[in-house]
């Protein structure tokens, strides 16, 4: 073929340039006309009536003069950038297009490479992702990490930093977008903000809702927990639908299942109820324990759960069944049937009196009294043990119930009194007599704000 395939230059076949009067040799002339016809056929029609049958080789061009442009807008089109990369120009300005996103799931430690530019990696375990040197990855290299099964620690190369720190931890259930400046790494700041603010231990301690009540169908053994939420420092959990737990069985996940952290239900016991958060999906559950502190809860049955906060208390009676109660907002409990604590002689010397309220913590008991004495001016004083030994009487520490100036008459009184951690208050009388004490309920503060 006379056309050079590399340069596209056409050269006539030899013997096809005659002089005047020369007899034309038909062989080279026929070859010329055949060749011209072939070349015309192989040329691309300007009207686009025929397609290309081989790759179109355009000039490399520049951003201001693209190798493939448009007659009306010559500065818009395609050109060849440095390094063999394709460039897109719009009115002489380069337009960048990202690489195709590539997804992969990984379960072990990994080193992010230059080829991972615009990759999305989902990690299903606790792993460390080491970043190749920023200078090698180059400016604009970017990478997405999803923590789905464990915490992912992002560790830049050597002394390089990410968000100004040596490492960045992406907690399980979260994700981060990372970009390289050519000398350092930065994230989209989501993790930095969450870790410094939303998960700070200073965010508060409260309970909203989660009101306890005896289950209507099985009030002696089952407790209902209403919707609500609880937070203690960085731990938070919410309950979007009510849940029921049994006190006559050890813990198992879900509504209707057992709730005890260990053992079996006992008589005259105090069971503290703790909100749980399932680690993998943050769902709500409850465990009951005789421990008044989270540290004392037996966690053998709680694998995969975090204990968030104490949200209430349940008491059993002498038959090991749940005492019937009504719980009001702000941690107020009222017994359905008032409990008569004592009927009998009262001491003129200060003594401790055990009452039916939670054991192991201080609560404010809601009490009512009746008092009688042969002395016409006697009074009785029931008080917080933290006040020490008091003496009843107008000339001493006073009283909260006393006679009505009639010998052997009855006087009544009521008070809210804080107990000690052994569910006791103090009682003393200025003169010998008899005392009757009823407990209507108590206030056990869990930080409930509604």
Tab-separated table of C-alpha atoms in Angstrom:
chain	number	residue	atom	x	y	z
A	1	UNK	CA	0.000	0.000	0.000
A	2	UNK	CA	1.394	3.453	-0.983
A	3	UNK	CA	-0.054	5.006	2.299
A	4	UNK	CA	2.397	4.712	5.153
A	5	UNK	CA	0.442	3.043	8.022
A	6	UNK	CA	2.511	4.850	10.653
A	7	UNK	CA	2.407	8.389	9.258
A	8	UNK	CA	-0.650	8.218	6.994
A	9	UNK	CA	1.344	9.876	4.122
A	10	UNK	CA	0.218	8.711	0.657
A	11	UNK	CA	2.873	8.095	-2.052
A	12	UNK	CA	1.960	7.383	-5.685
A	13	UNK	CA	3.141	4.096	-7.133
A	14	UNK	CA	6.207	4.305	-9.393
A	15	UNK	CA	5.598	4.820	-13.150
A	16	UNK	CA	2.491	6.932	-12.716
A	17	UNK	CA	4.033	10.326	-13.505
A	18	UNK	CA	4.029	10.555	-17.340
A	19	UNK	CA	5.458	13.319	-19.538
A	20	UNK	CA	3.788	15.033	-22.509
A	21	UNK	CA	3.493	12.735	-25.533
A	22	UNK	CA	4.397	9.661	-23.512
A	23	UNK	CA	2.282	6.594	-24.061
A	24	UNK	CA	0.698	5.693	-20.697
A	25	UNK	CA	1.426	2.200	-19.532
A	26	UNK	CA	-1.918	0.747	-18.377
A	27	UNK	CA	-0.413	-1.485	-15.684
A	28	UNK	CA	0.864	1.200	-13.263
A	29	UNK	CA	-2.105	3.488	-14.122
A	30	UNK	CA	-4.604	0.783	-13.371
A	31	UNK	CA	-2.734	0.088	-10.112
A	32	UNK	CA	-2.909	3.811	-9.259
A	33	UNK	CA	-6.642	4.122	-9.876
A	34	UNK	CA	-7.325	0.916	-7.936
A	35	UNK	CA	-5.172	2.163	-5.078
A	36	UNK	CA	-6.906	5.576	-5.041
A	37	UNK	CA	-10.281	3.867	-4.904
A	38	UNK	CA	-9.127	1.742	-2.008
A	39	UNK	CA	-7.806	4.750	-0.124
A	40	UNK	CA	-11.034	6.693	-0.679
A	41	UNK	CA	-12.982	3.700	0.582
A	42	UNK	CA	-10.727	3.488	3.648
A	43	UNK	CA	-11.182	7.187	4.462
A	44	UNK	CA	-13.800	8.217	7.014
A	45	UNK	CA	-16.764	10.083	5.423
A	46	UNK	CA	-17.285	13.516	6.902
A	47	UNK	CA	-21.036	12.975	6.977
A	48	UNK	CA	-20.572	9.987	9.311
A	49	UNK	CA	-22.308	7.603	6.912
A	50	UNK	CA	-19.714	4.882	7.541
A	51	UNK	CA	-18.096	3.763	10.806
A	52	UNK	CA	-14.460	3.187	11.672
A	53	UNK	CA	-13.234	-0.401	11.179
A	54	UNK	CA	-10.036	0.069	13.213
A	55	UNK	CA	-8.980	2.160	16.266
A	56	UNK	CA	-8.942	5.910	15.685
A	57	UNK	CA	-5.511	7.337	16.499
A	58	UNK	CA	-5.850	10.958	17.568
A	59	UNK	CA	-3.065	13.429	18.330
A	60	UNK	CA	-1.974	13.610	21.999
A	61	UNK	CA	-3.005	17.246	22.266
A	62	UNK	CA	-3.023	19.462	25.357
A	63	UNK	CA	-5.629	20.737	27.816
A	64	UNK	CA	-6.019	23.871	25.668
A	65	UNK	CA	-5.903	22.020	22.345
A	66	UNK	CA	-7.307	18.512	22.867
A	67	UNK	CA	-6.277	15.791	20.424
A	68	UNK	CA	-9.956	15.014	19.902
A	69	UNK	CA	-12.032	18.168	19.967
A	70	UNK	CA	-14.969	19.912	18.371
A	71	UNK	CA	-15.095	22.398	15.519
A	72	UNK	CA	-17.387	24.751	17.438
A	73	UNK	CA	-15.474	24.433	20.725
A	74	UNK	CA	-11.899	23.382	19.940
A	75	UNK	CA	-10.784	23.626	23.580
A	76	UNK	CA	-13.241	20.945	24.733
A	77	UNK	CA	-12.449	17.294	24.183
A	78	UNK	CA	-10.001	14.503	25.025
A	79	UNK	CA	-6.241	14.736	25.311
A	80	UNK	CA	-3.351	12.647	26.569
A	81	UNK	CA	-1.997	13.740	29.944
A	82	UNK	CA	1.415	12.842	31.309
A	83	UNK	CA	2.027	9.253	32.297
A	84	UNK	CA	-0.277	7.922	29.607
A	85	UNK	CA	-3.372	9.107	31.450
A	86	UNK	CA	-6.454	10.287	29.602
A	87	UNK	CA	-7.439	13.900	30.163
A	88	UNK	CA	-10.783	15.635	29.727
A	89	UNK	CA	-10.829	19.301	28.832
A	90	UNK	CA	-13.751	21.699	29.020
A	91	UNK	CA	-13.065	25.106	27.488
A	92	UNK	CA	-9.354	24.632	28.157
A	93	UNK	CA	-9.764	23.489	31.789
A	94	UNK	CA	-8.922	19.964	32.925
A	95	UNK	CA	-11.869	17.958	34.322
A	96	UNK	CA	-10.927	15.116	36.678
A	97	UNK	CA	-12.814	11.804	36.738
A	98	UNK	CA	-12.393	9.272	39.540
A	99	UNK	CA	-11.389	5.678	39.117
A	100	UNK	CA	-14.041	3.022	39.358
A	101	UNK	CA	-14.802	2.098	42.977
A	102	UNK	CA	-13.686	-1.413	43.925
A	103	UNK	CA	-15.281	-3.245	46.883
A	104	UNK	CA	-13.627	-6.063	48.825
A	105	UNK	CA	-14.251	-7.783	52.170
A	106	UNK	CA	-11.217	-8.530	54.342
A	107	UNK	CA	-10.769	-10.330	57.644
A	108	UNK	CA	-7.085	-9.748	58.475
A	109	UNK	CA	-4.506	-6.985	58.766
A	110	UNK	CA	-3.918	-5.191	55.469
A	111	UNK	CA	-1.569	-2.695	53.833
A	112	UNK	CA	-3.372	-0.147	51.664
A	113	UNK	CA	-1.567	0.325	48.326
A	114	UNK	CA	-1.601	2.869	45.533
A	115	UNK	CA	-3.825	0.499	43.575
A	116	UNK	CA	-6.459	0.843	46.324
A	117	UNK	CA	-7.207	4.404	45.233
A	118	UNK	CA	-11.015	4.826	45.533
A	119	UNK	CA	-11.393	1.318	46.955
A	120	UNK	CA	-14.000	0.399	49.593
A	121	UNK	CA	-12.854	-2.293	52.017
A	122	UNK	CA	-15.152	-3.889	54.612
A	123	UNK	CA	-13.257	-5.449	57.513
A	124	UNK	CA	-15.004	-8.210	59.447
A	125	UNK	CA	-12.639	-8.485	62.436
A	126	UNK	CA	-10.362	-6.420	64.672
A	127	UNK	CA	-7.596	-5.446	62.242
A	128	UNK	CA	-4.825	-2.940	61.577
A	129	UNK	CA	-4.756	-1.204	58.210
A	130	UNK	CA	-1.281	0.113	57.462
A	131	UNK	CA	-1.089	2.956	54.946
A	132	UNK	CA	1.708	3.051	52.371
A	133	UNK	CA	3.878	6.198	52.562
A	134	UNK	CA	1.920	9.312	51.637
A	135	UNK	CA	4.512	10.375	49.071
A	136	UNK	CA	4.114	7.031	47.307
A	137	UNK	CA	0.320	7.159	47.309
A	138	UNK	CA	0.335	10.771	46.182
A	139	UNK	CA	-2.031	13.667	46.577
A	140	UNK	CA	-5.737	12.868	46.085
A	141	UNK	CA	-5.384	9.148	46.831
A	142	UNK	CA	-8.503	8.191	48.786
A	143	UNK	CA	-9.890	5.127	50.482
A	144	UNK	CA	-13.028	4.052	52.381
A	145	UNK	CA	-12.986	1.711	55.390
A	146	UNK	CA	-16.039	-0.042	56.891
A	147	UNK	CA	-15.693	-1.691	60.317
A	148	UNK	CA	-18.187	-4.549	60.317
A	149	UNK	CA	-17.205	-7.126	62.906
A	150	UNK	CA	-14.422	-5.434	64.838
A	151	UNK	CA	-12.515	-2.191	65.374
A	152	UNK	CA	-10.237	-1.076	62.525
A	153	UNK	CA	-7.056	0.799	63.447
A	154	UNK	CA	-5.704	3.021	60.644
A	155	UNK	CA	-1.916	3.270	61.015
A	156	UNK	CA	-0.026	5.664	58.678
A	157	UNK	CA	3.492	4.885	57.541
A	158	UNK	CA	6.330	5.709	59.962
A	159	UNK	CA	5.874	9.050	61.684
A	160	UNK	CA	3.117	10.176	59.311
A	161	UNK	CA	-0.213	11.146	60.842
A	162	UNK	CA	-3.935	10.909	60.206
A	163	UNK	CA	-5.973	13.874	61.416
A	164	UNK	CA	-2.801	14.934	63.236
A	165	UNK	CA	-2.677	11.738	65.324
A	166	UNK	CA	-0.517	8.634	65.099
A	167	UNK	CA	-3.535	6.377	64.437
A	168	UNK	CA	-7.289	6.515	63.922
A	169	UNK	CA	-9.624	3.852	65.315
A	170	UNK	CA	-12.820	3.160	63.375
A	171	UNK	CA	-15.126	1.439	65.917
A	172	UNK	CA	-17.119	-1.610	64.914
A	173	UNK	CA	-20.276	-0.492	63.140
A	174	UNK	CA	-18.800	2.736	61.771
A	175	UNK	CA	-16.926	3.803	58.643
A	176	UNK	CA	-14.346	6.392	57.601
A	177	UNK	CA	-13.268	8.080	54.372
A	178	UNK	CA	-9.506	8.722	54.146
A	179	UNK	CA	-7.640	11.028	51.779
A	180	UNK	CA	-3.926	11.606	51.226
A	181	UNK	CA	-2.384	15.047	50.801
A	182	UNK	CA	0.924	13.639	49.591
A	183	UNK	CA	2.555	14.099	52.994
A	184	UNK	CA	-0.181	13.230	55.527
A	185	UNK	CA	-3.611	11.636	55.792
A	186	UNK	CA	-6.962	13.049	56.765
A	187	UNK	CA	-10.381	11.542	57.403
A	188	UNK	CA	-13.836	12.957	56.886
A	189	UNK	CA	-13.651	13.739	60.655
A	190	UNK	CA	-16.684	11.602	61.536
A	191	UNK	CA	-14.715	9.312	63.846
A	192	UNK	CA	-12.724	12.185	65.323
A	193	UNK	CA	-15.923	14.016	66.187
A	194	UNK	CA	-17.697	10.957	67.557
A	195	UNK	CA	-14.767	9.911	69.701
A	196	UNK	CA	-14.168	13.401	71.075
A	197	UNK	CA	-17.796	14.352	71.669
A	198	UNK	CA	-20.602	11.823	71.290
A	199	UNK	CA	-18.690	9.014	72.982
A	200	UNK	CA	-17.084	11.200	75.607
A	201	UNK	CA	-17.560	10.145	79.215
A	202	UNK	CA	-18.830	13.662	79.897
A	203	UNK	CA	-22.023	13.342	77.865
A	204	UNK	CA	-24.226	12.524	80.849
A	205	UNK	CA	-25.962	9.875	82.912
A	206	UNK	CA	-29.729	9.459	82.700
A	207	UNK	CA	-32.745	7.221	82.210
A	208	UNK	CA	-35.738	8.258	80.110
A	209	UNK	CA	-38.818	6.053	80.408
A	210	UNK	CA	-38.083	2.321	80.863
A	211	UNK	CA	-40.714	2.283	83.628
A	212	UNK	CA	-40.972	-1.040	85.497
A	213	UNK	CA	-44.299	-2.755	86.246
A	214	UNK	CA	-45.678	-6.126	87.242
A	215	UNK	CA	-46.690	-8.057	84.136
A	216	UNK	CA	-50.497	-8.208	83.949
A	217	UNK	CA	-50.555	-11.892	83.032
A	218	UNK	CA	-47.857	-13.147	85.427
A	219	UNK	CA	-47.388	-10.401	88.051
A	220	UNK	CA	-45.654	-12.686	90.560
A	221	UNK	CA	-42.796	-13.724	88.271
A	222	UNK	CA	-42.613	-11.347	85.296
A	223	UNK	CA	-41.601	-7.682	85.044
A	224	UNK	CA	-42.396	-5.403	82.101
A	225	UNK	CA	-39.993	-2.658	80.983
A	226	UNK	CA	-41.550	0.180	78.969
A	227	UNK	CA	-39.963	1.963	76.027
A	228	UNK	CA	-37.193	4.447	76.725
A	229	UNK	CA	-33.427	4.884	76.820
A	230	UNK	CA	-30.499	4.906	79.223
A	231	UNK	CA	-27.030	6.411	79.128
A	232	UNK	CA	-24.038	6.193	81.411
A	233	UNK	CA	-20.977	8.008	80.112
A	234	UNK	CA	-20.179	6.653	76.669
A	235	UNK	CA	-22.680	3.760	76.897
A	236	UNK	CA	-26.147	4.316	75.468
A	237	UNK	CA	-29.043	2.013	74.637
A	238	UNK	CA	-32.675	2.545	73.691
A	239	UNK	CA	-35.749	0.349	73.761
A	240	UNK	CA	-38.337	1.034	71.047
A	241	UNK	CA	-40.859	-1.545	72.306
A	242	UNK	CA	-41.687	-2.886	75.757
A	243	UNK	CA	-39.908	-6.028	76.941
A	244	UNK	CA	-40.768	-8.615	79.626
A	245	UNK	CA	-38.257	-10.595	81.720
A	246	UNK	CA	-38.803	-13.487	84.167
A	247	UNK	CA	-37.340	-13.411	87.658
A	248	UNK	CA	-37.623	-17.202	87.981
A	249	UNK	CA	-34.926	-18.056	85.436
A	250	UNK	CA	-31.351	-17.182	84.496
A	251	UNK	CA	-30.608	-14.732	81.727
A	252	UNK	CA	-31.411	-15.512	78.123
A	253	UNK	CA	-31.771	-12.995	75.331
A	254	UNK	CA	-35.098	-11.567	74.334
A	255	UNK	CA	-38.589	-10.842	75.682
A	256	UNK	CA	-40.144	-13.397	78.027
A	257	UNK	CA	-36.816	-15.054	78.809
A	258	UNK	CA	-35.150	-15.385	82.207
A	259	UNK	CA	-33.447	-12.349	83.668
A	260	UNK	CA	-31.270	-13.387	86.635
A	261	UNK	CA	-27.521	-13.069	86.238
A	262	UNK	CA	-27.109	-16.333	88.198
A	263	UNK	CA	-28.825	-18.715	90.605
A	264	UNK	CA	-32.539	-18.828	91.364
A	265	UNK	CA	-35.013	-16.390	92.877
A	266	UNK	CA	-34.932	-16.149	96.693
A	267	UNK	CA	-37.243	-14.824	99.401
A	268	UNK	CA	-37.160	-11.251	100.708
A	269	UNK	CA	-34.483	-10.312	98.192
A	270	UNK	CA	-33.602	-7.165	96.288
A	271	UNK	CA	-32.979	-7.478	92.543
A	272	UNK	CA	-31.448	-4.528	90.745
A	273	UNK	CA	-32.344	-4.275	87.056
A	274	UNK	CA	-29.667	-3.257	84.556
A	275	UNK	CA	-30.118	-2.105	80.972
A	276	UNK	CA	-27.990	-4.125	78.545
A	277	UNK	CA	-26.744	-3.252	75.056
A	278	UNK	CA	-25.960	-6.064	72.649
A	279	UNK	CA	-22.553	-5.276	71.177
A	280	UNK	CA	-23.177	-6.351	67.586
A	281	UNK	CA	-26.505	-4.629	66.918
A	282	UNK	CA	-26.990	-2.296	69.944
A	283	UNK	CA	-30.360	-3.867	70.847
A	284	UNK	CA	-31.839	-3.581	74.348
A	285	UNK	CA	-32.189	-6.245	77.026
A	286	UNK	CA	-32.302	-6.460	80.846
A	287	UNK	CA	-30.498	-8.491	83.497
A	288	UNK	CA	-31.487	-8.712	87.192
A	289	UNK	CA	-28.887	-9.071	89.941
A	290	UNK	CA	-28.665	-8.857	93.718
A	291	UNK	CA	-25.566	-6.692	93.202
A	292	UNK	CA	-26.122	-2.989	93.800
A	293	UNK	CA	-23.230	-2.148	91.450
A	294	UNK	CA	-22.408	-3.008	87.846
A	295	UNK	CA	-19.042	-4.335	88.958
A	296	UNK	CA	-20.769	-6.981	91.071
A	297	UNK	CA	-23.020	-8.351	88.324
A	298	UNK	CA	-22.115	-11.886	87.251
A	299	UNK	CA	-21.375	-11.634	83.520
A	300	UNK	CA	-20.941	-15.333	82.734
A	301	UNK	CA	-24.231	-15.356	80.826
A	302	UNK	CA	-23.747	-11.899	79.296
A	303	UNK	CA	-21.177	-12.611	76.560
A	304	UNK	CA	-21.707	-10.123	73.730
A	305	UNK	CA	-23.467	-7.586	75.968
A	306	UNK	CA	-22.412	-4.381	77.714
A	307	UNK	CA	-24.067	-3.331	80.986
A	308	UNK	CA	-25.158	0.279	80.510
A	309	UNK	CA	-26.918	1.413	83.683
A	310	UNK	CA	-29.124	0.434	86.619
A	311	UNK	CA	-32.697	1.349	85.696
A	312	UNK	CA	-34.732	0.100	88.656
A	313	UNK	CA	-35.279	-2.431	91.411
A	314	UNK	CA	-37.601	-5.356	92.168
A	315	UNK	CA	-38.273	-6.858	95.611
A	316	UNK	CA	-39.526	-10.346	96.482
A	317	UNK	CA	-41.576	-11.353	99.532
A	318	UNK	CA	-41.338	-14.302	101.923
A	319	UNK	CA	-42.786	-16.578	99.208
A	320	UNK	CA	-40.128	-15.550	96.663
A	321	UNK	CA	-42.645	-13.765	94.453
A	322	UNK	CA	-42.447	-10.180	93.238
A	323	UNK	CA	-44.004	-7.593	95.526
A	324	UNK	CA	-46.738	-5.777	93.625
A	325	UNK	CA	-45.922	-2.140	93.009
A	326	UNK	CA	-46.633	0.880	90.882
A	327	UNK	CA	-43.713	2.880	89.548
A	328	UNK	CA	-44.059	6.567	88.777
A	329	UNK	CA	-41.727	8.909	86.854
A	330	UNK	CA	-38.548	10.055	88.549
A	331	UNK	CA	-37.947	6.709	90.263
A	332	UNK	CA	-40.889	6.700	92.704
A	333	UNK	CA	-42.241	3.289	93.812
A	334	UNK	CA	-45.518	2.683	95.641
A	335	UNK	CA	-46.561	-0.711	96.975
A	336	UNK	CA	-50.018	-1.834	95.877
A	337	UNK	CA	-50.581	-2.963	99.488
A	338	UNK	CA	-48.843	-0.910	102.217
A	339	UNK	CA	-46.474	-3.040	104.286
A	340	UNK	CA	-46.932	-3.032	108.079
A	341	UNK	CA	-43.380	-3.108	109.366
A	342	UNK	CA	-43.834	-3.168	113.155
A	343	UNK	CA	-46.508	-3.239	115.814
A	344	UNK	CA	-45.265	-3.120	119.359
A	345	UNK	CA	-43.322	-1.365	122.026
A	346	UNK	CA	-40.954	1.408	121.036
A	347	UNK	CA	-37.638	1.880	122.798
A	348	UNK	CA	-36.681	5.046	124.600
A	349	UNK	CA	-33.138	4.330	123.413
A	350	UNK	CA	-32.333	4.900	119.752
A	351	UNK	CA	-32.321	1.617	117.812
A	352	UNK	CA	-32.283	0.601	114.168
A	353	UNK	CA	-35.464	-0.634	112.499
A	354	UNK	CA	-35.368	-2.661	109.277
A	355	UNK	CA	-38.059	-1.817	106.750
A	356	UNK	CA	-39.119	-3.242	103.408
A	357	UNK	CA	-37.118	-1.236	100.911
A	358	UNK	CA	-34.153	-2.155	98.657
A	359	UNK	CA	-31.129	-3.584	100.428
A	360	UNK	CA	-27.588	-2.530	99.551
A	361	UNK	CA	-28.389	1.088	98.671
A	362	UNK	CA	-29.748	4.176	100.357
A	363	UNK	CA	-33.349	5.010	99.449
A	364	UNK	CA	-35.877	7.537	100.674
A	365	UNK	CA	-38.653	5.547	102.340
A	366	UNK	CA	-42.233	6.831	102.303
A	367	UNK	CA	-43.495	5.982	105.822
A	368	UNK	CA	-46.627	6.403	107.967
A	369	UNK	CA	-46.789	5.994	111.753
A	370	UNK	CA	-49.240	5.546	114.623
A	371	UNK	CA	-48.032	6.091	118.187
A	372	UNK	CA	-49.576	5.730	121.610
A	373	UNK	CA	-48.199	6.305	125.091
A	374	UNK	CA	-49.511	6.572	128.622
A	375	UNK	CA	-47.595	9.840	128.858
A	376	UNK	CA	-49.620	12.819	127.699
A	377	UNK	CA	-46.672	14.613	126.146
A	378	UNK	CA	-44.676	11.760	124.613
A	379	UNK	CA	-43.389	11.850	121.072
A	380	UNK	CA	-41.526	9.445	118.799
A	381	UNK	CA	-38.842	10.229	116.267
A	382	UNK	CA	-38.000	8.091	113.209
A	383	UNK	CA	-34.942	9.332	111.345
A	384	UNK	CA	-32.130	8.759	108.873
A	385	UNK	CA	-29.372	6.644	110.463
A	386	UNK	CA	-26.837	9.027	108.919
A	387	UNK	CA	-27.966	11.636	111.467
A	388	UNK	CA	-26.608	9.486	114.263
A	389	UNK	CA	-28.313	8.797	117.628
A	390	UNK	CA	-31.069	11.333	118.256
A	391	UNK	CA	-33.331	11.934	121.262
A	392	UNK	CA	-37.075	12.470	120.833
A	393	UNK	CA	-38.818	15.381	122.500
A	394	UNK	CA	-39.368	19.078	122.200
A	395	UNK	CA	-36.298	19.883	124.269
A	396	UNK	CA	-34.169	17.526	122.211
A	397	UNK	CA	-34.324	16.630	118.483
A	398	UNK	CA	-38.122	16.732	118.228
A	399	UNK	CA	-40.372	14.085	116.757
A	400	UNK	CA	-42.494	13.230	113.744
A	401	UNK	CA	-45.351	11.608	115.659
A	402	UNK	CA	-46.622	12.222	119.204
A	403	UNK	CA	-49.589	11.969	121.547
A	404	UNK	CA	-52.404	14.484	121.397
A	405	UNK	CA	-52.289	15.391	125.117
A	406	UNK	CA	-54.497	12.429	125.958
A	407	UNK	CA	-52.987	9.498	127.808
A	408	UNK	CA	-53.094	6.263	125.756
A	409	UNK	CA	-54.575	8.088	122.765
A	410	UNK	CA	-53.326	7.478	119.230
A	411	UNK	CA	-51.427	9.997	117.152
A	412	UNK	CA	-50.556	9.633	113.480
A	413	UNK	CA	-47.681	10.918	111.399
A	414	UNK	CA	-45.913	10.488	108.060
A	415	UNK	CA	-42.461	11.245	106.740
A	416	UNK	CA	-39.966	10.550	103.965
A	417	UNK	CA	-36.783	9.198	105.547
A	418	UNK	CA	-33.510	8.106	103.968
A	419	UNK	CA	-32.329	4.642	104.952
A	420	UNK	CA	-28.862	3.231	105.342
A	421	UNK	CA	-27.560	0.575	102.925
A	422	UNK	CA	-29.004	-2.140	105.179
A	423	UNK	CA	-32.599	-0.910	104.594
A	424	UNK	CA	-32.818	0.514	108.144
A	425	UNK	CA	-34.006	3.706	109.811
A	426	UNK	CA	-33.647	4.817	113.442
A	427	UNK	CA	-36.494	4.971	115.966
A	428	UNK	CA	-36.658	6.398	119.480
A	429	UNK	CA	-39.355	7.619	121.856
A	430	UNK	CA	-39.285	10.193	124.615
A	431	UNK	CA	-41.440	7.929	126.751
A	432	UNK	CA	-42.450	4.301	126.659
A	433	UNK	CA	-45.261	3.445	124.264
A	434	UNK	CA	-46.259	1.482	121.180
A	435	UNK	CA	-45.459	2.258	117.560
A	436	UNK	CA	-47.043	1.134	114.278
A	437	UNK	CA	-45.070	1.693	111.076
A	438	UNK	CA	-46.215	1.238	107.453
A	439	UNK	CA	-44.106	1.526	104.330
A	440	UNK	CA	-46.052	2.938	101.373
A	441	UNK	CA	-43.110	2.922	98.987
A	442	UNK	CA	-39.728	4.469	98.364
A	443	UNK	CA	-37.617	6.579	96.041
A	444	UNK	CA	-34.633	4.743	94.544
A	445	UNK	CA	-32.743	7.263	92.378
A	446	UNK	CA	-31.502	5.911	89.032
A	447	UNK	CA	-31.335	9.278	87.267
A	448	UNK	CA	-34.721	8.900	85.596
A	449	UNK	CA	-35.671	12.275	84.124
A	450	UNK	CA	-39.101	11.365	82.748
